Coordinates of C-alpha atoms (C1' of nucleotides) in Angstrom, one line a residue:
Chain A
X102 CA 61.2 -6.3 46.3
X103 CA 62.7 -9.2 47.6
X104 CA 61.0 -11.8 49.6
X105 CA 62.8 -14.8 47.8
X106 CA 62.3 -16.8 51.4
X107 CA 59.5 -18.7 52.0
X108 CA 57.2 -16.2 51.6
X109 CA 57.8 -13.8 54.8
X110 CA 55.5 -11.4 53.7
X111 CA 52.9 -12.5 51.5
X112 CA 53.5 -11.0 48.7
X113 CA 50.8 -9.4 46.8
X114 CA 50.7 -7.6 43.2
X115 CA 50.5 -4.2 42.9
X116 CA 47.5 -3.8 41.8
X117 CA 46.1 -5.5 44.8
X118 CA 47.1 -3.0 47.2
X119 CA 46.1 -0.5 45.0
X120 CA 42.9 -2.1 45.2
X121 CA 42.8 -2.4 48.9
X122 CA 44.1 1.4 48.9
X123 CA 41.0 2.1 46.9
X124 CA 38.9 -0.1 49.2
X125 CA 40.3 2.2 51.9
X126 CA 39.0 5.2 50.7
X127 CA 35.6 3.9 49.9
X128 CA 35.3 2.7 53.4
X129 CA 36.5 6.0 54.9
X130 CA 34.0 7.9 52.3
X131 CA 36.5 10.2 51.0
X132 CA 34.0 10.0 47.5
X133 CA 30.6 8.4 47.8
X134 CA 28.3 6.6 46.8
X135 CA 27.4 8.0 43.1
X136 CA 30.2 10.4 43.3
X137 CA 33.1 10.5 40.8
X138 CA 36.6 8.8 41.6
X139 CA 40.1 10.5 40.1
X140 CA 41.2 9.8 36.6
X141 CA 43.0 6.5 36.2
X142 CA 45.8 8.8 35.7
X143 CA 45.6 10.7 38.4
X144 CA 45.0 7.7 40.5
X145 CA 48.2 6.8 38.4
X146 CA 50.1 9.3 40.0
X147 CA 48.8 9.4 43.2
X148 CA 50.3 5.7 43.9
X149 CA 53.4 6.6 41.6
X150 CA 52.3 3.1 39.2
X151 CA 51.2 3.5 35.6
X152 CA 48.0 3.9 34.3
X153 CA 47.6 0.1 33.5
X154 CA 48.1 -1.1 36.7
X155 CA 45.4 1.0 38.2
X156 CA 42.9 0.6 35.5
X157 CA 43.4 -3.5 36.9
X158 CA 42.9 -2.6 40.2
X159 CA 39.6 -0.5 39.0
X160 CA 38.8 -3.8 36.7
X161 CA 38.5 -5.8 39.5
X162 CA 36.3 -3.6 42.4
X163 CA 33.8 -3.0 39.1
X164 CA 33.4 -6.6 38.9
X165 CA 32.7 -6.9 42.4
X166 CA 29.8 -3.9 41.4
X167 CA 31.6 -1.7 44.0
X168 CA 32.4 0.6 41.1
X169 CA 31.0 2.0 37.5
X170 CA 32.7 2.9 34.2
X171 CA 30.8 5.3 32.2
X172 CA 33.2 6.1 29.5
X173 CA 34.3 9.5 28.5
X174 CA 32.5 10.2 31.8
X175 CA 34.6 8.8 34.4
X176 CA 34.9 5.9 36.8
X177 CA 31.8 6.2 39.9
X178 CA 30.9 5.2 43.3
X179 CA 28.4 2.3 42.9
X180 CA 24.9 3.3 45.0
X181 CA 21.7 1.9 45.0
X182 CA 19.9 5.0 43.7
X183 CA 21.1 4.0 40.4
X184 CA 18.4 2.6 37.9
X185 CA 20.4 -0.3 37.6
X186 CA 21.2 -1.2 40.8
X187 CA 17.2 -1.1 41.7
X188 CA 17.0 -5.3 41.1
X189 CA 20.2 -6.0 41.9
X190 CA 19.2 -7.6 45.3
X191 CA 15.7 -8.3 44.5
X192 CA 15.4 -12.4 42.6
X193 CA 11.4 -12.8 42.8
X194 CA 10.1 -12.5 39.5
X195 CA 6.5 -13.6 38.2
X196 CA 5.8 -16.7 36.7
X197 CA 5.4 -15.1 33.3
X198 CA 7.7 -13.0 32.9
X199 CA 10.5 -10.3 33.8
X200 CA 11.4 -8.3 36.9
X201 CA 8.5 -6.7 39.5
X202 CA 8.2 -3.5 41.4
X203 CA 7.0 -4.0 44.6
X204 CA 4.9 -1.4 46.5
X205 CA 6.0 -1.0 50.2
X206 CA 3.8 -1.4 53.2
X207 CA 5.5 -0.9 56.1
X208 CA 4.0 -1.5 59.5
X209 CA 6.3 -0.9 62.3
X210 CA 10.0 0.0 63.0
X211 CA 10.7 -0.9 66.8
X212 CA 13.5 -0.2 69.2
X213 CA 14.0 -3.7 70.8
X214 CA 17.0 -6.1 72.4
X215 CA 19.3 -8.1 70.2
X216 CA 18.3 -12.1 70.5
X217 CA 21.1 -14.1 70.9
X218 CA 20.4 -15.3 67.1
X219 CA 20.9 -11.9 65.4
X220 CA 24.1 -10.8 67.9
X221 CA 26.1 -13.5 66.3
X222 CA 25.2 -12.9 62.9
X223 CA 25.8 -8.8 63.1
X224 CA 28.7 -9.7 65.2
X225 CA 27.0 -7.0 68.1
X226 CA 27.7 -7.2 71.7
X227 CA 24.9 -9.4 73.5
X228 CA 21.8 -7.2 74.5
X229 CA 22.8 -4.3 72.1
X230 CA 19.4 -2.2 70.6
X231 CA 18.0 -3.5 67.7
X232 CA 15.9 -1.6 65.3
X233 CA 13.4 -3.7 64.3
X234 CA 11.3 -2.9 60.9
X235 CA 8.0 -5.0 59.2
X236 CA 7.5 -4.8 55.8
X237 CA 4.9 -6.0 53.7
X238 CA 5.0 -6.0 49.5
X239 CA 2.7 -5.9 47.4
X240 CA 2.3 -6.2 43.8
X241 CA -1.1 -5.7 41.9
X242 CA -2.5 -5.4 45.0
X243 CA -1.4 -8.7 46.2
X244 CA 0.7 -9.2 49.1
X245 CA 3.7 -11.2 48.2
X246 CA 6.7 -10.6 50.8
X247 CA 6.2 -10.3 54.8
X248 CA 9.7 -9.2 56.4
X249 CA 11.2 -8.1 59.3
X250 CA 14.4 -6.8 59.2
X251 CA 17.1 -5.7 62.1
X252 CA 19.3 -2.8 62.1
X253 CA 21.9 -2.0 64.5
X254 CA 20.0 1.4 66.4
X255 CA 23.6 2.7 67.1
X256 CA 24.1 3.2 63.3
X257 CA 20.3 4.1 62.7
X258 CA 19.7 6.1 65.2
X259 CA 17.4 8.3 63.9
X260 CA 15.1 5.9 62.4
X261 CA 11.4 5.8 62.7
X262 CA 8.4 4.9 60.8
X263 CA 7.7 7.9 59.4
X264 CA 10.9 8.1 57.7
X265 CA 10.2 4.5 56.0
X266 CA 7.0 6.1 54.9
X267 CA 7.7 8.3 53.5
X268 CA 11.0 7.2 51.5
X269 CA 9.8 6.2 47.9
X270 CA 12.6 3.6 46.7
X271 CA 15.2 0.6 47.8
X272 CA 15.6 0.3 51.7
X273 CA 19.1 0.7 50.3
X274 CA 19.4 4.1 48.8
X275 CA 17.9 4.8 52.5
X276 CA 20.7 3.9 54.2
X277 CA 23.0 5.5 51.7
X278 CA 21.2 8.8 51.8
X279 CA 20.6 8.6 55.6
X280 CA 23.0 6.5 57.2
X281 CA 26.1 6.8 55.2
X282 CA 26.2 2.9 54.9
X283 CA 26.3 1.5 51.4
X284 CA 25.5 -2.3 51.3
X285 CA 27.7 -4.0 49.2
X286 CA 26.6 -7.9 49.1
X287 CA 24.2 -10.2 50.5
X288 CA 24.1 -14.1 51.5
X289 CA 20.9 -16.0 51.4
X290 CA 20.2 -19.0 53.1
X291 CA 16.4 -20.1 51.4
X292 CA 13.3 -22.9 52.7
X293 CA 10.2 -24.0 52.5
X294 CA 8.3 -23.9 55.6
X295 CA 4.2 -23.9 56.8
X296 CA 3.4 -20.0 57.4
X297 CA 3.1 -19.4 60.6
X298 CA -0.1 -17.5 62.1
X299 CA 1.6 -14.2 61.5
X300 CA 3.1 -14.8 57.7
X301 CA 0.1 -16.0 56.8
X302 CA -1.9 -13.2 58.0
X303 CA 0.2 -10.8 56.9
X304 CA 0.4 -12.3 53.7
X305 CA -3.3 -13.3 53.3
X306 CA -2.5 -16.7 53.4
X307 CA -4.0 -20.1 54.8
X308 CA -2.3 -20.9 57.9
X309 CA 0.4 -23.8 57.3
X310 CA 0.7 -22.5 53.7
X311 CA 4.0 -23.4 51.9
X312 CA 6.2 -20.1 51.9
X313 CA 9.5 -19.6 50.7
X314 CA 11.6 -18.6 54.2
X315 CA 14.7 -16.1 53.2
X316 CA 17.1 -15.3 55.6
X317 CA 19.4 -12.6 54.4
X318 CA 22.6 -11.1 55.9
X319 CA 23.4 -7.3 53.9
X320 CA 27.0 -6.8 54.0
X321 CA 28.8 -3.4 53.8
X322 CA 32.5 -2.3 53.0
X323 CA 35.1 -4.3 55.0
X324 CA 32.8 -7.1 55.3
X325 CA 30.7 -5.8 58.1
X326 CA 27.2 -7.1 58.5
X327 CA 25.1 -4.8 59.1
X328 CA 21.4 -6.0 58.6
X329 CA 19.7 -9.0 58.8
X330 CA 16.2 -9.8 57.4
X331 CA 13.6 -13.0 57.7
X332 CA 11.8 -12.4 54.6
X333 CA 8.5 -14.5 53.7
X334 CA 7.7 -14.9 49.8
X335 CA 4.4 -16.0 48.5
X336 CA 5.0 -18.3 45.6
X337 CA 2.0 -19.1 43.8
X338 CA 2.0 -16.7 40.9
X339 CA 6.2 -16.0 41.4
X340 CA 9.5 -17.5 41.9
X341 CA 12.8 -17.0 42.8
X342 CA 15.1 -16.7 40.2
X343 CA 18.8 -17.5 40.3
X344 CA 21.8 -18.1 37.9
X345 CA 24.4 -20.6 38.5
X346 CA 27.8 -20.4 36.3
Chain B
X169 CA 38.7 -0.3 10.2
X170 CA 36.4 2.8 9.1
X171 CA 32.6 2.6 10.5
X172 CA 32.2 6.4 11.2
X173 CA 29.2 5.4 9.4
X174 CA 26.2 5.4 12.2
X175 CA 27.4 1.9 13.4
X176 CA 26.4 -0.4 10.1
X177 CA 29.4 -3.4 11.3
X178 CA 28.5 -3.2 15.1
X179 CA 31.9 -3.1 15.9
X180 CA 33.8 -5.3 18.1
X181 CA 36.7 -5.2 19.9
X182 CA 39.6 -7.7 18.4
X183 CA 39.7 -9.1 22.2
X184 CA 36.2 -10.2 21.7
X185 CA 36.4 -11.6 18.2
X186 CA 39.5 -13.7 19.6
X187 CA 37.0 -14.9 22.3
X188 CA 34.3 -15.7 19.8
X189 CA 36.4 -18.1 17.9
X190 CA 38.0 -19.4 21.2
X191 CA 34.1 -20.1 22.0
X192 CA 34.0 -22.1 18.1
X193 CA 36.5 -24.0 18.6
X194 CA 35.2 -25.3 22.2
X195 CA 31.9 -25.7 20.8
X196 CA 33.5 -27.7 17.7
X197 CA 35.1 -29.9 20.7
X198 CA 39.3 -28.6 19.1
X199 CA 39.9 -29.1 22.9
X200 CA 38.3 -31.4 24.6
X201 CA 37.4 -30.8 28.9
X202 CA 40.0 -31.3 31.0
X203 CA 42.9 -30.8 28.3
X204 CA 45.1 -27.9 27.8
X205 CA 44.6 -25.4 24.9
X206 CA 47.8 -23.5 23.4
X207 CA 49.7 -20.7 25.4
X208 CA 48.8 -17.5 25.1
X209 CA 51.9 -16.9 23.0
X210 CA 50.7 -19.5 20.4
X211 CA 47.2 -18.4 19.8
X212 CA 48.7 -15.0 19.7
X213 CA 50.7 -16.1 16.6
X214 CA 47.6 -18.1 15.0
X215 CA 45.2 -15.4 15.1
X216 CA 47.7 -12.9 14.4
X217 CA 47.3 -10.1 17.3
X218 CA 49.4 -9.8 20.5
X219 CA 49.9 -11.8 23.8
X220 CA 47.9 -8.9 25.8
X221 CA 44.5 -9.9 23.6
X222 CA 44.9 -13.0 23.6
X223 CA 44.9 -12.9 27.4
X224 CA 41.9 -10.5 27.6
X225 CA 39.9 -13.0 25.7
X226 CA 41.1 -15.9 27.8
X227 CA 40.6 -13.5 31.3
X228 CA 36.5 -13.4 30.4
X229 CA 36.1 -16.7 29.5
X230 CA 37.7 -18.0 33.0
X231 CA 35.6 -15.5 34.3
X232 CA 32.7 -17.4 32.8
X233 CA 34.1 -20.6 33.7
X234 CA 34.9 -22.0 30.7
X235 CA 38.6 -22.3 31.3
X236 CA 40.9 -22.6 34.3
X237 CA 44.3 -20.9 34.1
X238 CA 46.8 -22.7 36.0
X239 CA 50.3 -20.9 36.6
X240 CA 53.3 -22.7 34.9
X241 CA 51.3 -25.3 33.6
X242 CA 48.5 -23.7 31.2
X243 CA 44.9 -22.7 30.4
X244 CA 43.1 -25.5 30.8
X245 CA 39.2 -26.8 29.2
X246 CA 37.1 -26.3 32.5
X247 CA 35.3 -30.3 33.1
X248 CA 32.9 -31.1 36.1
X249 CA 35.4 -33.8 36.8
X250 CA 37.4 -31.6 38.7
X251 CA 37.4 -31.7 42.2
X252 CA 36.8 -27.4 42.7
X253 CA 33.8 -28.1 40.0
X254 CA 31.9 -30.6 41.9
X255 CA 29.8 -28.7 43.9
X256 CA 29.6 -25.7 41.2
X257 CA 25.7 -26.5 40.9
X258 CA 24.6 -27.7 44.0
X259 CA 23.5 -24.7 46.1
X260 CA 22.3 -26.9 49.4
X261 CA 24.0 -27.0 52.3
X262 CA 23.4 -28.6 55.7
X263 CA 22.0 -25.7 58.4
X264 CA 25.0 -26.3 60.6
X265 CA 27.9 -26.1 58.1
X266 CA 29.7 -26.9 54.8
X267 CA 28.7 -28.5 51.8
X268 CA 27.3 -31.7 51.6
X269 CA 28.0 -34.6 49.6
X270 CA 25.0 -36.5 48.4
X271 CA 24.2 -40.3 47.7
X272 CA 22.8 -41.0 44.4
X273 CA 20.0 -43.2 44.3
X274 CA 18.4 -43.7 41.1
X275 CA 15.4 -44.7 40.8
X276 CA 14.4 -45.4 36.9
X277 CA 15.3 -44.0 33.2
X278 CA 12.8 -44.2 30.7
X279 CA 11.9 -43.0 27.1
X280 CA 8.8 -40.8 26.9
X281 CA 7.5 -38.7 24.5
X282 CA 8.3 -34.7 25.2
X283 CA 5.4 -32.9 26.8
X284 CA 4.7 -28.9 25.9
X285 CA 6.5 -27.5 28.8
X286 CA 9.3 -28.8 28.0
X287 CA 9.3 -29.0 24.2
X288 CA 9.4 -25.2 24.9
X289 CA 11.7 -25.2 27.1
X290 CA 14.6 -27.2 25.5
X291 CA 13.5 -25.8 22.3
X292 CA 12.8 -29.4 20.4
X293 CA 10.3 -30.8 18.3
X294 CA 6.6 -31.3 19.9
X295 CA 6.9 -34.9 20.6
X296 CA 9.7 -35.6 20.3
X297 CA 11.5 -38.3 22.6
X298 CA 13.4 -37.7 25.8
X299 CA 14.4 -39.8 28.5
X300 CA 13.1 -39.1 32.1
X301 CA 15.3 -40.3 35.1
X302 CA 14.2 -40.0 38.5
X303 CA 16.6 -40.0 41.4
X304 CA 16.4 -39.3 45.1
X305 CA 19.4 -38.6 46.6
X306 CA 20.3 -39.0 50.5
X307 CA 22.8 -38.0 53.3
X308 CA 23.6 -39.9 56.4
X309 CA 20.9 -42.2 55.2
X310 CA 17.8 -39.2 55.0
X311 CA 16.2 -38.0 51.6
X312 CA 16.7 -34.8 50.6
X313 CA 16.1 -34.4 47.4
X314 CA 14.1 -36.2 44.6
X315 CA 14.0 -35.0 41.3
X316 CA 12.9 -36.0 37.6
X317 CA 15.9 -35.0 34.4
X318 CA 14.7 -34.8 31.0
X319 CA 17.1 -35.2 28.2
X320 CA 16.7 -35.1 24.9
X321 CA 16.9 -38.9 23.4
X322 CA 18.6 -38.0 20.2
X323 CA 22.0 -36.6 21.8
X324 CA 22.1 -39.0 25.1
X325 CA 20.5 -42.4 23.0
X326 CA 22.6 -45.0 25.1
X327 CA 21.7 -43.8 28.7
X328 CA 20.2 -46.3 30.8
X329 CA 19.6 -47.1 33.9
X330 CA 22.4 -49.4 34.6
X331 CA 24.6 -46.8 33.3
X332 CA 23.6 -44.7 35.8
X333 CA 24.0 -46.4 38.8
X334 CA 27.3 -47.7 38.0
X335 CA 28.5 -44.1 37.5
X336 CA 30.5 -42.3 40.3
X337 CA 30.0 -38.5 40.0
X338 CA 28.2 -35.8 39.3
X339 CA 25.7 -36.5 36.5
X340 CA 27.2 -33.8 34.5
X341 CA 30.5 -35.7 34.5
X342 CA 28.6 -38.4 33.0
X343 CA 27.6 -35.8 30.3
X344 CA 30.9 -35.2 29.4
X345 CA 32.6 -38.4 29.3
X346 CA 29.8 -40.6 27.4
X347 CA 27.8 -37.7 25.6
X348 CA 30.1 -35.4 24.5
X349 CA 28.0 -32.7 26.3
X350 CA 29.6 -29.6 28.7
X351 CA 27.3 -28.2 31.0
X352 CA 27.9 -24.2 31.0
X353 CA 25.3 -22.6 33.2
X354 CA 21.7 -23.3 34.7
X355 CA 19.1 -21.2 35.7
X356 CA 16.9 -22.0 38.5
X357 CA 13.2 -20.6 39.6
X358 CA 12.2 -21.2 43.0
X359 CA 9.1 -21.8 44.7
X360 CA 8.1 -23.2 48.0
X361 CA 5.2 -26.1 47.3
X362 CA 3.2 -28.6 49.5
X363 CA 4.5 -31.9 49.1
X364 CA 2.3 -33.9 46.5
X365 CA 1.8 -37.9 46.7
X366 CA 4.8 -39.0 44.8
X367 CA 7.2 -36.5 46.4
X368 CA 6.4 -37.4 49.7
X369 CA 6.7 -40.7 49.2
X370 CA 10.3 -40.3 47.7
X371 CA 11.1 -37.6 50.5
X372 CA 9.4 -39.6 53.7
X373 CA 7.4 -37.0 54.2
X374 CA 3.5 -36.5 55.1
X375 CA 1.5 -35.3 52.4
X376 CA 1.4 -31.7 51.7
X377 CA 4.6 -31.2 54.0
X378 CA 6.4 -28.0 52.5
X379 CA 9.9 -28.5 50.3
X380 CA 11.0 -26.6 47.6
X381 CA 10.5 -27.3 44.1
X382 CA 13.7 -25.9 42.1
X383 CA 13.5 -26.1 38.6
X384 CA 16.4 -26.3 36.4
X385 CA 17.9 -25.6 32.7
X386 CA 21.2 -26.3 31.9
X387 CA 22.5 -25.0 29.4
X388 CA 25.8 -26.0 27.1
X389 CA 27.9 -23.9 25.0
X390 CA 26.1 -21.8 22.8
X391 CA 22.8 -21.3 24.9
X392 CA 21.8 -24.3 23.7
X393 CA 19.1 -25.6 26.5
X394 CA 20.1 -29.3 27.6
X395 CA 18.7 -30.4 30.4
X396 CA 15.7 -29.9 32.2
X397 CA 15.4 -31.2 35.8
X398 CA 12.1 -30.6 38.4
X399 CA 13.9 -30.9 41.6
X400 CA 11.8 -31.0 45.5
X401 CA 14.7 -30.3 48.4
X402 CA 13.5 -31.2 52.0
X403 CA 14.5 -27.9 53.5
X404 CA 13.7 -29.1 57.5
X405 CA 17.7 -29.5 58.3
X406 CA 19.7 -28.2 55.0
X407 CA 19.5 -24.9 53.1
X408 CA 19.7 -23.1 49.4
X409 CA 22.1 -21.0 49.5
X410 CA 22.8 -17.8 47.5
X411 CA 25.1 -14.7 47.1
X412 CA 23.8 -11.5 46.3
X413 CA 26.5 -9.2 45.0
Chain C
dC78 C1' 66.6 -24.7 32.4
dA79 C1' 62.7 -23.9 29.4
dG80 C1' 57.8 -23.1 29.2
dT81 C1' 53.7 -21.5 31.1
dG82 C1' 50.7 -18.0 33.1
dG83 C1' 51.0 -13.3 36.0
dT84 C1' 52.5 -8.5 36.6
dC85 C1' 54.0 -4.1 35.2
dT86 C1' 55.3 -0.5 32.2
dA87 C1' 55.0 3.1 28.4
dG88 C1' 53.1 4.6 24.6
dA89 C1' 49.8 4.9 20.7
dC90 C1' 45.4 5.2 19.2
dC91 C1' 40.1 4.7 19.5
dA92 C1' 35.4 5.9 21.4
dC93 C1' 32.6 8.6 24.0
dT94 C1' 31.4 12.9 26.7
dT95 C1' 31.5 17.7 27.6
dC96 C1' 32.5 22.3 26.7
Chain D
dA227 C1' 39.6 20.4 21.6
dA228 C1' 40.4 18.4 26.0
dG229 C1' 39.4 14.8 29.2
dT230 C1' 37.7 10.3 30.2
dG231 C1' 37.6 5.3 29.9
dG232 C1' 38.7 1.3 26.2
dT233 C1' 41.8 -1.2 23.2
dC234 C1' 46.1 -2.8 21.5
dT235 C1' 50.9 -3.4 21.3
dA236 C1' 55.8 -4.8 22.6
dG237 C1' 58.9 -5.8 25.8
dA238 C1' 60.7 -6.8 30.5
dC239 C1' 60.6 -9.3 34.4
dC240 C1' 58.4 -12.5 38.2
dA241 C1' 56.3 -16.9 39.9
dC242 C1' 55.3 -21.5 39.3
dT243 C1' 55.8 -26.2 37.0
dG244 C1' 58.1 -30.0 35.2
dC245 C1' 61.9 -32.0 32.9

DNA sequence: CAGTGGTCTAGACCACTTC
DNA sequence: AAGTGGTCTAGACCACTGC
């Protein structure tokens, strides 16, 4: 209310601490992923603000694709079971045209000992189990994407390769479905390199063969990293595609 | 004001038909970059609706970065002169760090008639003239990248070389101040390549050494397709980077 | 102090969905 | 018809800038 000094307590609008009240309950799951949120006017009332100032807060976490606004349905829980959602991390698209559905090979999901590398990027104690999964992707028969990808065991306990077998769909809606952990960005950092003996046998390539090198930390609520892939693209016939605005 | 009809006006929202004209008169150059346009309260009077619209229209396009509110002082013409815009398009980043600032080297700027791909690209006449400049640009004294810009001749006639490598800035800068032109947005596919002969040359590299070859369409207001650029990063000690959200 | 954008409210009405 | 998000308004007040 007051706060006329030099700024004591960083002030912040209302509707930003609705929205990190919001954030709060999404975090703790009290409605997930998919899941209907109260009424802007209940939310409203809840907080004891009026109905525009939550519908700003709710502006803001759609944006972010944390949230969905169907109207005259209600306001929902974003998840990557949606139809939408399916492309949403996925930027390789063929030469001629629009988006591609992958089929999924995957060939191992291993138990193993965090490398110093991946500790500081999940932010997990030195030595902590590792799940470790390989992936290959195919599209008209072709393979196009060699990955491995690292998962925190403690949070995916239960994972195995029968499991990834047998799950038809995003990695994603997996760990929604499974693991209660709903990824909510990603950061890319992209080269070109020579495929190395196992890239380019996975992907059927000539060894030294230009690939396109993705190395991709999946974030979930709060900021938390919580998976890290190496990702190999073949980029004869495809590309990565990106917008910048 | 009726349409129960099965939809025959597609209606639109007042706050978008305020941003459409908004749009016009950006196109039409009313406000040039850089400069203010009128306060909320004044283009509420002109087009005759409240403050609240107005400021919905004005919310999407600073969303979209074509204007920059700034409190107490205005709504401001978004230019690549400003210092937040510099590094809006540049997506490469040293492994270690930051963003990096480049040194422009350029290499030549010459008239040539348009070939198919990009005729089809820019959507302009088959044979009609551009001008093709190639630059290699370098930090702490290395190549990193080397690309070729097309530009149509008709809208960028007095470009030449000298021009170029007197300028200071972001090329796009140069677009705005001598051509009158805004770049809005780009699009970029992606594709790891072995180096060819000119390439490697530019980049100090051996032959066939992987980069990545980035091509790019800029785009101005309107979707109208400006610029064309095929761009080769040496990716050994720098990064694209990219957000996923 | 006046002018700008930024927040917040309260209420009216529209558009879409569901029953 | 009731409930949801979507639009629009009018007015009050806050925060920042510059004279």
């Amino acid at each position: 209310m007051s706060a006329n000094l030099t700024a004591l307590a960083t002030f912040s609008p209302l509707y930003q601490q609705i929205k990190a009240m919001l954030l709060a309950s999404l975090q703790a799951g009290e409605w997930q992923p998919g899941e209907v949120i109260p009424s802007e006017f209940e939310l409203a009332a809840r907080y004891e603000v009026s109905q525009g100032t939550v519908r700003k807060a709710i502006d803001e976490l759609t944006a972010q694709n944390l949230l969905i606004r169907k109207q005259g349905k209600g306001t929902f829980v974003a998840t990557h079971h949606e139809e939408r959602q399916q492309f949403r991390f996925l930027r390789l698209a063929p030469d001629g045209g629009q988006a591609m559905v992958l089929k999924n090979h995957f060939l191992s999901c291993k138990k193993m000992k965090a490398p110093a590398f991946i500790t500081q990027v999940l932010k997990i104690k030195a030595g902590e189990s590792l799940i470790e999964i390989e992936r290959v992707q195919t599209f008209a028969g072709k393979a196009i994407v060699f990955e491995q990808i690292w998962l925190p065991s403690l949070r995916f306990k239960t994972l195995n390769l029968a499991t990834l077998q047998a799950w038809a769909g995003p990695l994603y809606a997996l760990y929604e479905s499974t693991f209660a952990t709903h990824m909510v960005r990603a950061e890319e950092k992209i080269k070109a390199v020579a495929s190395d003996a196992m890239s380019a046998e996975r992907l059927n390539l000539q060894l030294g063969a230009p690939i396109l090198l993705v190395e991709r930390v999946s974030y979930s609520y709060g900021n938390k990293p919580v998976e890290m892939r190496l990702a190999r693209y073949e980029t004869s016939t495809q590309h990565y595609e990106n917008t910048l605005s």
